[in-house]
XYZ file of C-alpha atoms in Angstrom:
715
model
C -22.688 10.978 25.762
C -24.786 8.970 23.320
C -23.291 10.397 20.177
C -19.560 10.417 19.460
C -19.788 13.720 17.696
C -21.948 15.856 19.952
C -20.947 19.509 19.582
C -19.823 19.767 23.209
C -17.512 16.824 22.747
C -16.119 18.220 19.538
C -15.243 21.558 21.064
C -13.353 20.006 23.950
C -11.770 17.209 21.964
C -10.690 19.217 18.971
C -9.405 22.091 21.085
C -7.008 19.648 22.736
C -6.275 17.987 19.416
C -5.323 21.141 17.541
C -3.702 23.240 20.248
C -2.019 20.834 22.625
C -1.239 18.031 20.185
C -2.631 15.416 22.564
C -3.598 13.210 19.644
C -0.914 12.304 17.166
C -1.860 13.168 13.598
C -0.892 9.698 12.423
C -3.141 7.773 14.832
C -6.795 7.165 14.078
C -9.103 5.376 11.671
C -11.555 8.232 11.250
C -15.082 8.104 9.876
C -15.011 10.075 6.609
C -18.171 12.052 7.290
C -16.291 13.895 10.046
C -13.232 14.872 8.029
C -14.247 18.545 8.303
C -13.121 18.482 11.938
C -9.655 17.316 10.820
C -9.305 19.696 7.871
C -7.336 22.441 9.634
C -4.758 20.068 11.092
C -4.248 18.346 7.737
C -3.734 21.673 5.998
C -1.151 22.620 8.622
C 0.694 19.416 7.692
C 0.648 20.212 3.970
C -2.730 19.250 2.556
C -4.178 21.565 -0.083
C -7.544 19.803 -0.079
C -10.802 20.696 1.600
C -12.984 18.222 3.443
C -15.459 18.401 0.540
C -12.701 17.387 -1.875
C -12.238 14.186 0.106
C -15.762 13.230 1.174
C -18.947 14.688 -0.235
C -22.419 13.470 -1.091
C -23.190 16.636 -3.056
C -20.365 16.519 -5.592
C -17.725 14.151 -6.926
C -15.008 13.576 -4.342
C -12.083 11.287 -3.626
C -14.311 8.825 -1.747
C -15.995 8.046 -5.095
C -12.692 6.596 -6.331
C -12.265 4.235 -3.357
C -13.703 0.726 -3.615
C -14.117 -2.175 -1.267
C -12.450 -4.888 -3.336
C -14.215 -8.223 -2.929
C -15.220 -7.312 0.609
C -11.740 -8.093 1.961
C -9.406 -5.473 0.449
C -9.412 -1.932 -0.902
C -8.844 -0.630 -4.416
C -8.768 2.741 -6.155
C -10.178 3.859 -9.491
C -7.407 5.454 -11.544
C -8.976 6.185 -14.916
C -12.155 7.474 -16.501
C -12.718 3.929 -17.784
C -13.038 2.180 -14.433
C -9.464 0.925 -14.129
C -8.721 -0.250 -10.575
C -5.373 -0.626 -8.835
C -5.121 -2.908 -5.815
C -2.552 -5.280 -4.333
C -1.259 -8.433 -5.979
C -2.168 -10.320 -2.816
C -5.715 -8.936 -3.022
C -6.099 -10.258 -6.550
C -4.132 -13.413 -5.731
C -7.126 -15.679 -5.174
C -8.732 -14.752 -8.499
C -5.449 -14.800 -10.384
C -4.776 -18.311 -9.078
C -8.346 -19.364 -9.878
C -8.016 -18.114 -13.462
C -4.616 -19.770 -13.941
C -3.927 -23.169 -15.449
C -0.719 -25.045 -16.152
C -1.084 -23.901 -19.787
C -1.859 -20.264 -18.922
C -0.159 -19.763 -15.576
C -1.003 -16.104 -15.011
C 0.022 -16.459 -11.370
C 3.552 -17.530 -12.217
C 4.123 -15.661 -15.477
C 1.951 -12.567 -15.120
C -0.763 -11.319 -17.456
C -1.302 -8.104 -19.416
C -4.351 -7.238 -21.484
C -3.415 -4.970 -24.370
C -7.091 -4.273 -25.155
C -10.480 -4.491 -23.436
C -11.230 -7.637 -25.404
C -8.293 -9.437 -23.767
C -9.429 -8.679 -20.222
C -10.497 -11.792 -18.309
C -13.812 -11.958 -16.391
C -13.368 -12.789 -12.694
C -16.622 -14.520 -11.649
C -17.685 -13.859 -8.080
C -15.527 -10.767 -7.667
C -17.263 -7.478 -6.872
C -16.498 -3.941 -5.747
C -18.539 -1.690 -3.491
C -18.454 2.095 -3.703
C -19.778 4.063 -0.740
C -22.620 6.367 -1.744
C -23.184 7.835 1.706
C -23.149 7.129 5.422
C -25.490 8.489 8.069
C -25.450 8.490 11.864
C -28.699 6.735 12.854
C -27.854 6.131 16.522
C -30.755 8.153 17.886
C -33.228 6.541 15.468
C -32.158 3.020 16.429
C -32.187 3.677 20.163
C -35.549 5.448 20.030
C -37.235 2.599 18.161
C -39.476 0.161 20.027
C -38.050 -2.591 17.832
C -34.462 -1.623 16.882
C -34.021 -4.540 14.470
C -37.206 -3.665 12.614
C -36.098 -0.037 12.460
C -32.760 -1.061 10.949
C -34.475 -3.279 8.387
C -36.764 -0.411 7.378
C -33.808 1.965 6.928
C -31.973 -0.597 4.815
C -34.997 -1.304 2.646
C -35.621 2.386 2.001
C -31.962 3.083 1.190
C -31.687 0.207 -1.280
C -34.531 1.687 -3.304
C -32.617 4.932 -3.818
C -30.507 3.734 -6.753
C -29.567 0.897 -9.091
C -27.420 -1.777 -7.516
C -27.656 -0.221 -4.075
C -26.956 -2.308 -0.995
C -27.250 -0.955 2.525
C -26.397 -2.021 6.048
C -26.559 -0.632 9.555
C -23.251 -1.140 11.341
C -22.431 -0.945 15.036
C -19.593 1.216 16.333
C -18.074 1.574 19.795
C -19.292 -1.876 20.903
C -22.910 -1.216 19.983
C -23.159 2.280 21.432
C -23.437 3.962 18.009
C -25.096 2.975 14.725
C -24.497 4.158 11.158
C -26.366 3.484 7.936
C -24.024 2.813 5.015
C -25.260 2.796 1.423
C -23.137 1.240 -1.333
C -23.383 0.785 -5.079
C -22.153 -2.713 -5.949
C -20.582 -3.679 -9.283
C -20.246 -7.374 -10.118
C -18.683 -7.453 -13.581
C -14.997 -7.201 -12.712
C -12.220 -8.271 -15.090
C -8.514 -8.946 -14.709
C -6.427 -6.457 -16.678
C -2.884 -6.975 -15.490
C -0.700 -8.638 -12.897
C 3.048 -8.991 -12.499
C 4.472 -12.496 -12.169
C 4.358 -13.965 -8.684
C 8.080 -13.504 -8.143
C 7.487 -9.742 -8.440
C 4.041 -9.384 -6.852
C 5.098 -11.606 -3.974
C 8.851 -10.964 -4.049
C 10.305 -11.902 -0.672
C 7.495 -14.359 0.047
C 6.833 -15.370 3.625
C 10.361 -14.379 4.655
C 9.802 -10.690 3.891
C 6.116 -10.635 4.822
C 5.507 -7.949 7.506
C 9.185 -6.938 7.235
C 11.160 -3.829 6.269
C 13.136 -3.099 4.065
C 10.791 -4.340 1.345
C 11.058 -4.663 -2.440
C 7.711 -6.186 -3.397
C 5.777 -5.131 -6.498
C 2.514 -5.830 -4.703
C -0.025 -4.608 -7.242
C -2.580 -5.963 -9.674
C -5.019 -4.279 -12.034
C -8.705 -4.899 -12.680
C -11.526 -3.066 -14.441
C -15.117 -2.388 -13.446
C -17.761 -2.928 -16.123
C -21.307 -1.548 -16.159
C -24.356 -1.664 -18.398
C -25.154 0.857 -21.116
C -26.477 3.281 -18.463
C -23.346 2.954 -16.302
C -25.302 0.960 -13.720
C -24.232 -2.292 -12.043
C -24.946 -5.443 -14.030
C -24.023 -9.097 -14.075
C -21.315 -10.059 -16.554
C -22.206 -9.516 -20.183
C -19.982 -9.149 -23.247
C -22.106 -6.088 -24.017
C -21.151 -4.275 -20.807
C -18.969 -1.168 -21.040
C -16.106 0.082 -18.860
C -17.528 1.915 -15.848
C -17.332 5.717 -15.906
C -16.629 6.842 -12.325
C -17.655 10.095 -10.697
C -14.006 10.604 -9.804
C -10.710 8.876 -10.494
C -7.347 9.501 -8.889
C -4.667 11.315 -10.871
C -1.292 9.568 -10.612
C 1.776 11.510 -9.500
C 5.242 11.186 -11.028
C 6.745 13.730 -8.617
C 7.936 11.273 -6.004
C 8.093 11.721 -2.250
C 10.396 13.024 0.449
C 10.713 12.778 4.220
C 7.792 14.354 6.161
C 5.565 14.797 3.096
C 1.892 14.866 4.065
C -0.286 12.058 2.759
C -3.452 10.191 3.610
C -5.134 6.855 3.021
C -8.777 5.967 2.498
C -9.777 2.335 2.706
C -11.738 -0.394 4.405
C -9.755 -1.604 7.457
C -11.076 -4.929 8.691
C -10.891 -5.211 12.454
C -9.075 -3.634 15.367
C -9.547 -4.054 19.112
C -7.944 -0.921 20.502
C -10.255 -0.710 23.525
C -9.641 -4.159 24.998
C -8.441 -4.303 28.587
C -4.916 -5.383 29.482
C -6.243 -8.728 30.728
C -8.020 -9.405 27.430
C -4.858 -8.531 25.528
C -2.664 -10.736 27.709
C -4.964 -13.691 27.067
C -4.857 -13.050 23.315
C -1.077 -12.582 23.112
C 0.062 -15.092 25.731
C -2.490 -17.879 25.290
C -4.493 -17.756 22.061
C -1.842 -16.682 19.548
C 0.904 -19.135 20.633
C -1.600 -21.990 20.652
C -3.244 -21.130 17.330
C 0.001 -20.378 15.480
C 1.492 -23.725 16.518
C -1.531 -25.547 15.070
C -1.374 -23.516 11.859
C 2.320 -24.298 11.535
C 1.495 -28.007 11.255
C -0.837 -27.394 8.312
C 1.510 -24.966 6.570
C 4.503 -27.292 6.717
C 2.432 -30.188 5.412
C 1.039 -28.175 2.497
C 4.427 -26.721 1.591
C 6.041 -30.163 1.431
C 3.695 -31.010 -1.457
C 3.655 -27.574 -3.113
C 7.438 -27.477 -3.383
C 7.424 -30.701 -5.394
C 4.620 -30.028 -7.903
C 3.860 -26.816 -9.820
C 0.223 -27.810 -10.425
C -0.298 -28.384 -6.705
C 1.364 -25.044 -5.961
C -1.111 -23.245 -8.233
C -4.038 -25.178 -6.805
C -3.247 -24.436 -3.159
C -1.524 -21.064 -3.565
C -4.370 -18.885 -2.318
C -5.225 -21.015 0.717
C -1.568 -21.296 1.685
C -0.872 -17.573 1.270
C -3.867 -16.586 3.388
C -2.993 -18.991 6.186
C 0.706 -18.084 6.143
C -0.146 -14.400 6.372
C -2.314 -14.917 9.456
C 0.265 -17.252 11.026
C 3.035 -14.674 10.690
C 0.687 -11.950 11.940
C 0.258 -13.894 15.179
C 4.006 -14.391 15.541
C 4.510 -10.675 14.976
C 2.035 -9.824 17.715
C 3.850 -12.101 20.141
C 7.176 -10.497 19.194
C 5.867 -6.934 19.449
C 4.294 -7.568 22.843
C 7.648 -8.735 24.186
C 9.443 -5.714 22.772
C 7.102 -2.885 23.750
C 5.384 -1.603 26.858
C 1.903 -1.222 25.404
C 0.362 -3.650 27.914
C 1.858 -1.613 30.755
C 0.428 1.502 29.089
C -2.993 -0.166 29.070
C -2.674 -1.035 32.751
C -1.726 2.534 33.622
C -4.747 3.822 31.696
C -7.036 1.382 33.528
C -5.696 2.575 36.877
C -6.504 6.177 35.967
C -9.932 5.164 34.696
C -10.685 3.190 37.865
C -9.709 6.152 40.063
C -12.021 8.394 38.047
C -14.870 5.882 38.381
C -14.326 5.500 42.129
C -14.275 9.278 42.635
C -18.010 9.582 41.923
C -20.740 7.578 43.674
C -22.922 7.332 40.581
C -20.049 6.181 38.398
C -18.872 3.776 41.075
C -22.283 2.144 41.389
C -22.564 1.819 37.626
C -19.014 0.893 36.609
C -17.057 0.166 39.790
C -16.564 -3.542 39.043
C -16.311 -3.338 35.254
C -12.583 -3.972 34.870
C -12.568 -6.708 37.513
C -15.573 -8.441 35.932
C -13.937 -8.416 32.495
C -10.806 -9.930 34.051
C -12.773 -12.810 35.602
C -14.127 -13.863 32.215
C -10.625 -14.280 30.757
C -9.837 -17.259 32.996
C -13.380 -18.565 33.518
C -13.073 -21.647 31.295
C -9.549 -22.283 30.055
C -10.377 -25.799 28.821
C -13.140 -24.536 26.529
C -10.894 -21.752 25.275
C -8.194 -24.276 24.380
C -10.680 -26.505 22.589
C -12.003 -23.459 20.741
C -8.533 -22.690 19.361
C -8.075 -26.302 18.290
C -11.477 -26.275 16.611
C -10.735 -23.143 14.595
C -7.353 -24.205 13.255
C -7.123 -27.934 13.925
C -10.433 -29.713 13.508
C -11.641 -27.327 10.804
C -8.152 -27.207 9.241
C -8.627 -29.962 6.625
C -10.542 -28.712 3.592
C -12.769 -31.795 3.615
C -14.259 -30.717 6.950
C -15.122 -27.272 5.621
C -16.644 -28.825 2.497
C -18.814 -31.180 4.542
C -19.841 -28.341 6.853
C -21.309 -26.487 3.863
C -23.716 -29.428 3.469
C -24.845 -29.363 7.101
C -27.800 -27.081 6.381
C -28.744 -29.187 3.358
C -28.891 -32.272 5.572
C -31.126 -30.459 8.031
C -33.363 -29.173 5.245
C -33.825 -32.674 3.789
C -34.804 -33.937 7.253
C -36.913 -31.049 8.502
C -38.372 -29.474 5.358
C -39.670 -32.438 3.374
C -42.987 -30.674 2.884
C -41.258 -27.491 1.742
C -39.250 -28.577 -1.306
C -38.366 -24.974 -2.134
C -36.229 -24.813 1.037
C -34.427 -28.012 0.112
C -33.878 -26.689 -3.418
C -32.499 -23.414 -2.058
C -29.901 -25.353 -0.069
C -29.065 -27.491 -3.101
C -28.578 -24.391 -5.229
C -26.313 -22.921 -2.562
C -23.966 -25.913 -2.340
C -23.919 -26.402 -6.116
C -22.874 -22.785 -6.625
C -19.693 -23.353 -4.645
C -18.656 -26.699 -6.104
C -16.392 -25.444 -8.886
C -14.284 -23.366 -6.512
C -14.376 -26.069 -3.842
C -12.919 -28.772 -6.048
C -10.606 -26.482 -8.019
C -8.780 -25.687 -4.779
C -9.054 -29.192 -3.280
C -6.272 -31.752 -3.486
C -7.277 -35.012 -1.809
C -3.721 -36.291 -1.386
C -2.520 -33.111 0.309
C -5.654 -32.719 2.389
C -5.428 -36.294 3.633
C -1.874 -35.600 4.799
C -3.058 -32.395 6.500
C -5.857 -34.345 8.204
C -3.397 -36.922 9.546
C -0.774 -34.445 10.751
C -3.324 -32.181 12.432
C -4.989 -35.239 13.950
C -1.696 -36.388 15.441
C -1.106 -32.935 16.892
C -4.604 -32.862 18.368
C -4.167 -36.298 19.943
C -0.877 -35.204 21.491
C -2.267 -31.978 22.958
C -5.930 -32.538 23.884
C -7.503 -34.965 26.360
C -9.591 -37.741 24.815
C -12.825 -36.134 25.975
C -12.039 -33.311 23.543
C -11.483 -35.646 20.594
C -14.304 -36.081 18.059
C -16.775 -38.827 18.963
C -15.776 -40.570 15.726
C -12.363 -41.383 17.227
C -13.982 -43.533 19.902
C -16.532 -45.001 17.493
C -16.618 -48.460 16.019
C -15.360 -47.456 12.571
C -12.225 -45.832 13.981
C -11.474 -48.588 16.477
C -11.693 -51.253 13.764
C -8.960 -49.572 11.759
C -5.612 -51.314 11.542
C -2.938 -49.928 13.813
C -1.154 -50.546 17.073
C -2.113 -47.140 18.473
C -4.450 -44.213 17.872
C -1.992 -42.433 15.566
C -1.712 -45.464 13.273
C -5.469 -45.974 13.297
C -5.863 -42.302 12.410
C -3.856 -42.803 9.232
C -5.993 -45.779 8.183
C -9.177 -43.890 9.096
C -8.115 -40.958 6.913
C -7.269 -43.211 3.965
C -10.729 -44.770 4.145
C -12.473 -41.404 4.478
C -10.712 -39.765 1.547
C -11.294 -42.852 -0.592
C -15.030 -43.134 0.075
C -16.321 -39.639 0.883
C -18.222 -37.650 -1.723
C -16.429 -34.548 -0.406
C -13.140 -35.864 -1.781
C -14.460 -36.927 -5.192
C -16.181 -34.636 -7.702
C -17.818 -37.468 -9.661
C -19.256 -39.016 -6.498
C -20.490 -35.601 -5.421
C -22.247 -35.001 -8.762
C -23.930 -38.398 -8.466
C -25.155 -37.584 -4.961
C -26.557 -34.209 -6.027
C -28.702 -35.842 -8.698
C -30.548 -37.702 -5.950
C -29.640 -36.192 -2.579
C -30.735 -37.926 0.609
C -30.034 -37.582 4.316
C -29.374 -41.317 4.460
C -26.519 -40.986 1.968
C -25.065 -38.038 3.863
C -25.228 -39.821 7.210
C -23.440 -42.821 5.701
C -20.657 -40.700 4.219
C -17.431 -40.927 6.295
C -16.560 -37.281 5.662
C -20.007 -36.122 6.764
C -19.852 -38.372 9.831
C -16.551 -36.878 10.881
C -17.849 -33.352 10.310
C -20.870 -34.078 12.520
C -18.613 -35.198 15.349
C -16.603 -31.975 14.978
C -19.829 -29.963 15.026
C -20.637 -31.791 18.266
C -17.441 -30.396 19.770
C -18.336 -26.968 18.414
C -21.662 -27.019 20.238
C -19.853 -28.203 23.360
C -17.622 -25.145 23.226
C -20.483 -22.810 22.382
C -22.486 -24.141 25.297
C -19.648 -23.353 27.657
C -18.494 -20.110 26.063
C -21.711 -18.627 24.697
C -22.962 -17.196 27.962
C -19.578 -15.735 28.903
C -19.159 -14.188 25.436
C -22.546 -12.520 25.742
C -21.681 -11.266 29.208
C -18.328 -9.976 27.985
C -20.030 -8.163 25.116
C -22.397 -6.398 27.503
C -19.513 -5.457 29.788
C -17.514 -4.070 26.869
C -20.430 -1.884 25.826
C -20.464 -0.393 29.328
C -16.673 -0.178 29.417
C -16.717 1.793 26.168
C -19.274 4.201 27.628
C -17.012 4.757 30.621
C -13.965 5.368 28.418
C -15.837 7.923 26.316
C -16.994 9.875 29.350
C -13.555 9.716 30.924
C -11.608 10.748 27.809
C -12.029 14.498 27.428
C -8.531 15.415 26.241
C -8.748 13.896 22.767
C -11.305 12.699 20.208
C -11.885 8.961 19.999
C -12.305 6.932 16.847
C -14.189 3.620 16.665
C -12.477 0.294 16.057
C -12.188 -0.790 12.440
C -15.116 -2.855 11.153
C -14.585 -3.072 7.365
C -16.260 0.275 6.704
C -14.646 3.236 4.946
C -12.072 5.052 7.077
C -9.600 7.870 6.680
C -6.097 8.096 8.157
C -3.526 10.825 7.630
C 0.133 11.244 8.472
C 3.485 11.668 6.797
C 6.318 9.909 5.011
C 8.774 8.770 7.693
C 11.349 6.121 8.484
C 11.863 4.812 12.010
C 14.291 3.305 14.488
C 13.792 -0.382 15.291
C 13.604 -1.786 18.814
C 17.328 -2.540 18.579
C 18.066 1.080 17.657
C 18.702 0.345 13.983
C 17.719 3.232 11.726
C 15.494 2.449 8.756
C 15.181 4.850 5.824
C 11.714 5.648 4.519
C 12.304 4.173 1.047
C 13.914 1.311 -0.855
C 15.276 1.218 -4.395
C 15.609 -1.345 -7.165
C 19.239 -2.013 -6.229
C 17.854 -3.839 -3.198
C 16.037 -6.267 -5.485
C 19.342 -7.381 -6.961
C 20.944 -7.547 -3.508
C 18.233 -9.979 -2.386
C 18.138 -11.911 -5.660
C 18.585 -15.707 -5.462
C 18.089 -17.263 -8.915
C 15.650 -20.162 -8.813
C 14.631 -19.470 -5.221
C 10.874 -19.603 -4.557
C 10.907 -16.273 -2.710
C 13.794 -14.260 -4.146
C 13.980 -15.182 -7.810
C 13.957 -12.155 -10.145
C 12.632 -12.270 -13.733
C 15.514 -11.900 -16.187
C 13.918 -8.946 -17.943
C 13.504 -7.073 -14.658
C 17.082 -7.927 -13.675
C 18.377 -6.556 -16.976
C 16.313 -3.361 -16.749
C 17.663 -2.672 -13.262
C 21.274 -3.398 -14.235
C 20.927 -1.083 -17.251
C 19.140 1.500 -15.082
C 16.557 1.676 -17.832
C 13.926 3.330 -15.668
C 12.596 5.886 -18.129
C 10.697 8.804 -16.648
C 9.965 6.807 -13.511
C 13.532 6.957 -12.200
C 14.870 9.242 -9.507
C 18.411 10.527 -10.118
C 19.560 7.198 -11.504
C 17.626 5.094 -8.996
C 14.162 3.584 -9.019
C 12.166 3.831 -5.808
C 10.288 0.616 -5.010
C 8.588 0.902 -1.605
C 8.200 3.530 1.120
C 7.025 4.045 4.707
C 4.371 6.315 6.194
C 2.885 6.817 9.652
C -0.658 5.946 8.550
C -2.867 3.897 10.847
C -4.052 0.850 8.902
C -4.838 -2.838 9.317
C -5.965 -5.843 7.273
C -8.601 -4.759 4.755
C -6.591 -1.624 3.996
C -4.495 -3.725 1.621
C -4.695 -2.057 -1.778
C -5.581 1.334 -0.306
C -4.344 4.410 -2.156
C -1.682 6.580 -0.570
C -2.689 10.078 -1.665
C -0.662 13.290 -1.507
C -1.855 16.701 -0.379
C -3.146 17.530 -3.861
C -5.237 14.386 -4.245
C -2.796 12.437 -6.421
C -1.934 8.760 -6.052
C 1.650 8.230 -4.851
C 1.541 4.607 -3.710
C -0.489 1.522 -2.871
C -0.479 0.343 0.754
C 0.131 -3.369 1.208
C 1.613 -4.167 4.616
C 2.763 -3.088 8.043
C 6.224 -3.492 9.506
C 7.157 -6.213 12.013
C 7.339 -3.769 14.922
C 3.745 -2.674 14.318
C 2.095 -6.073 14.619
C 0.290 -5.104 17.817
C -1.266 -2.196 15.945
C -4.679 -3.851 15.986
C -4.533 -3.677 19.777
C -2.580 -0.464 20.307
C -1.116 2.158 17.980
C 2.664 2.479 18.448
C 3.694 5.924 17.141
C 7.460 5.449 17.337
C 7.639 2.252 15.305
C 4.302 1.626 13.572
C 4.604 2.142 9.829
C 2.568 1.425 6.722
C 4.502 -0.167 3.844
C 3.447 0.880 0.333
C 4.664 0.204 -3.168
C 5.795 3.437 -4.833
C 3.493 4.255 -7.733
C 6.537 5.021 -9.892
C 7.667 1.403 -9.562
C 4.176 0.273 -10.550
C 4.225 2.515 -13.629
C 7.766 1.454 -14.529
C 6.730 -2.180 -14.426
C 3.586 -1.650 -16.504
C 5.465 0.390 -19.084
C 9.054 -0.850 -19.298
C 8.594 -4.495 -18.271
C 5.095 -5.389 -19.496
C 4.947 -2.981 -22.426
C 1.330 -2.233 -21.541
C 1.484 1.335 -22.783
C -2.263 1.199 -23.381
C -2.700 1.324 -19.599
C -0.193 4.139 -19.115
C -2.017 6.214 -21.728
C -5.274 5.686 -19.863
C -3.998 7.286 -16.641
C -4.054 10.961 -15.686
C -0.347 11.458 -14.963
C 0.858 14.479 -12.987
C 4.470 15.639 -13.294
């Protein structure tokens, strides 16, 4: 079967899906162009929409209101003037970047009461899917597949203003789809709650339920006079979308149908049990322990200085989120049987393969061969984890790495000054952000603490060459750890990557000689040397594993005739549907599907970094001054659904059966952390902020009635 959606496959798969219930309605990150095949089941669950209402290239549909926010999150258009709702943590980086100690939008919140007050967010963009097309047969039939892809992309990008296209792989390179987007680059901050609302609960509550986080922020898309994408200009006008989501005030109840559209980042649902065991038992414990060193070091400085907290907030939040994600995966693996389920599936698959001579000759050793790769080079795997989170952990190393190509261009392209200039332009473009988020004192401490951890856990042959070099050995100190501290002090004092003025001076007259003499660049080069060492050892096995996985996926698709299969997430638009439901935890504890504002006061700890509550919000809750957003004297804050999401879905709209916005997805629960590897129907839940809490905050707390009036509210 070359095509996932051959008619023969659909008849068999959907027959089982609809009649026998083999596939749970809440599992699956479906490609939107095939929603028609899911329409009947959704309508049985309570949807009043047709497939064309949700995804259409011939008329305005819900997909036209869904945006890829910055390439890493999702957002939804909620007004005829291009207003976009997304998560607070999706806007966090830009909010922090736009904040200063004088105008601390991150800490205090921000609300534009007119278009003129909205703040441009340079570098931020949104992508709206125009269409997607299955081009598998075209790619596979081409003599030169890469040239064929390039031709498709070129033709598609000529179809409209601001169009960008790409050909993406699905099912481990067995299928190919052309995706065409319209990209808008004039995006402005409109509103955000203060951090102690948008991030209420902090790292403690992250990935946890019950939740009381007002995780939302508001932006606006701007376009030129013809409603086409344009770079920022004060003359641009609010974008007029083909469709925007109405916003529901009705509220929700147990078992209500709903769906999510968004851009989930990455799942690996088809990995073998051996691949999963390596990830959960080896990679995640190792990587999370390295990350913990950096996080604790950063936090020790951030807790003492508000300016440092603002400066490092985005980097810290991103790292802490990934760190806790890994811990959650480890926890979930210990408290579920999904690995055993994988093993049982592999046994059935192997029996099916062995039952046919042709299949046996083609795939008989697939599972065993994949297993061999997992333990082929444990030393290189360990070094790879330390490279990712240890050696590349200090910001100075990442900064120097961005100059690696410039150094090569100066050396190799002397007779092609345009190539050198292109590299100069590239590094200059990132300098403002680089130094805005760089704190030399903190980064030096991170460098030292990570270095100590590396020295304690890796053999000397896996240390950077710099540590055995003359400069390092001449440093004062009775042992390597003491010399490391002196080495770091010298590097951060003398490197252009730790000093903006020195960097500007270098860029006026760049030379490879100056780079090679820079202590930060020298250290980076020795780290790159380790990187190539790992790549040399792991590159061949990774390629072999990729080829095996392509074959393994083919075998799974032929074997699986009782249910339709969906491809792993890859940051392209997907659709997931399910219902509003609570769950029972692994310890048997029952969790309701919603939380209320009373829980905010129960968690409140005045002055605490994670559980402080703004006085105005506290007073509104105590007075039960909820306005029309209340629910019988309460105010719903967050709720649970059975939707199948992952990172990248953050900010996705939760939409009811009539096409109205009822919430904004922002997290998964602790028990669902293995969801990227295996969907767990009994405990996996999506956590969303109730849209009524969002509206209450905009209206009653912020007084931004201009935004409320802009929405299409449904009673």
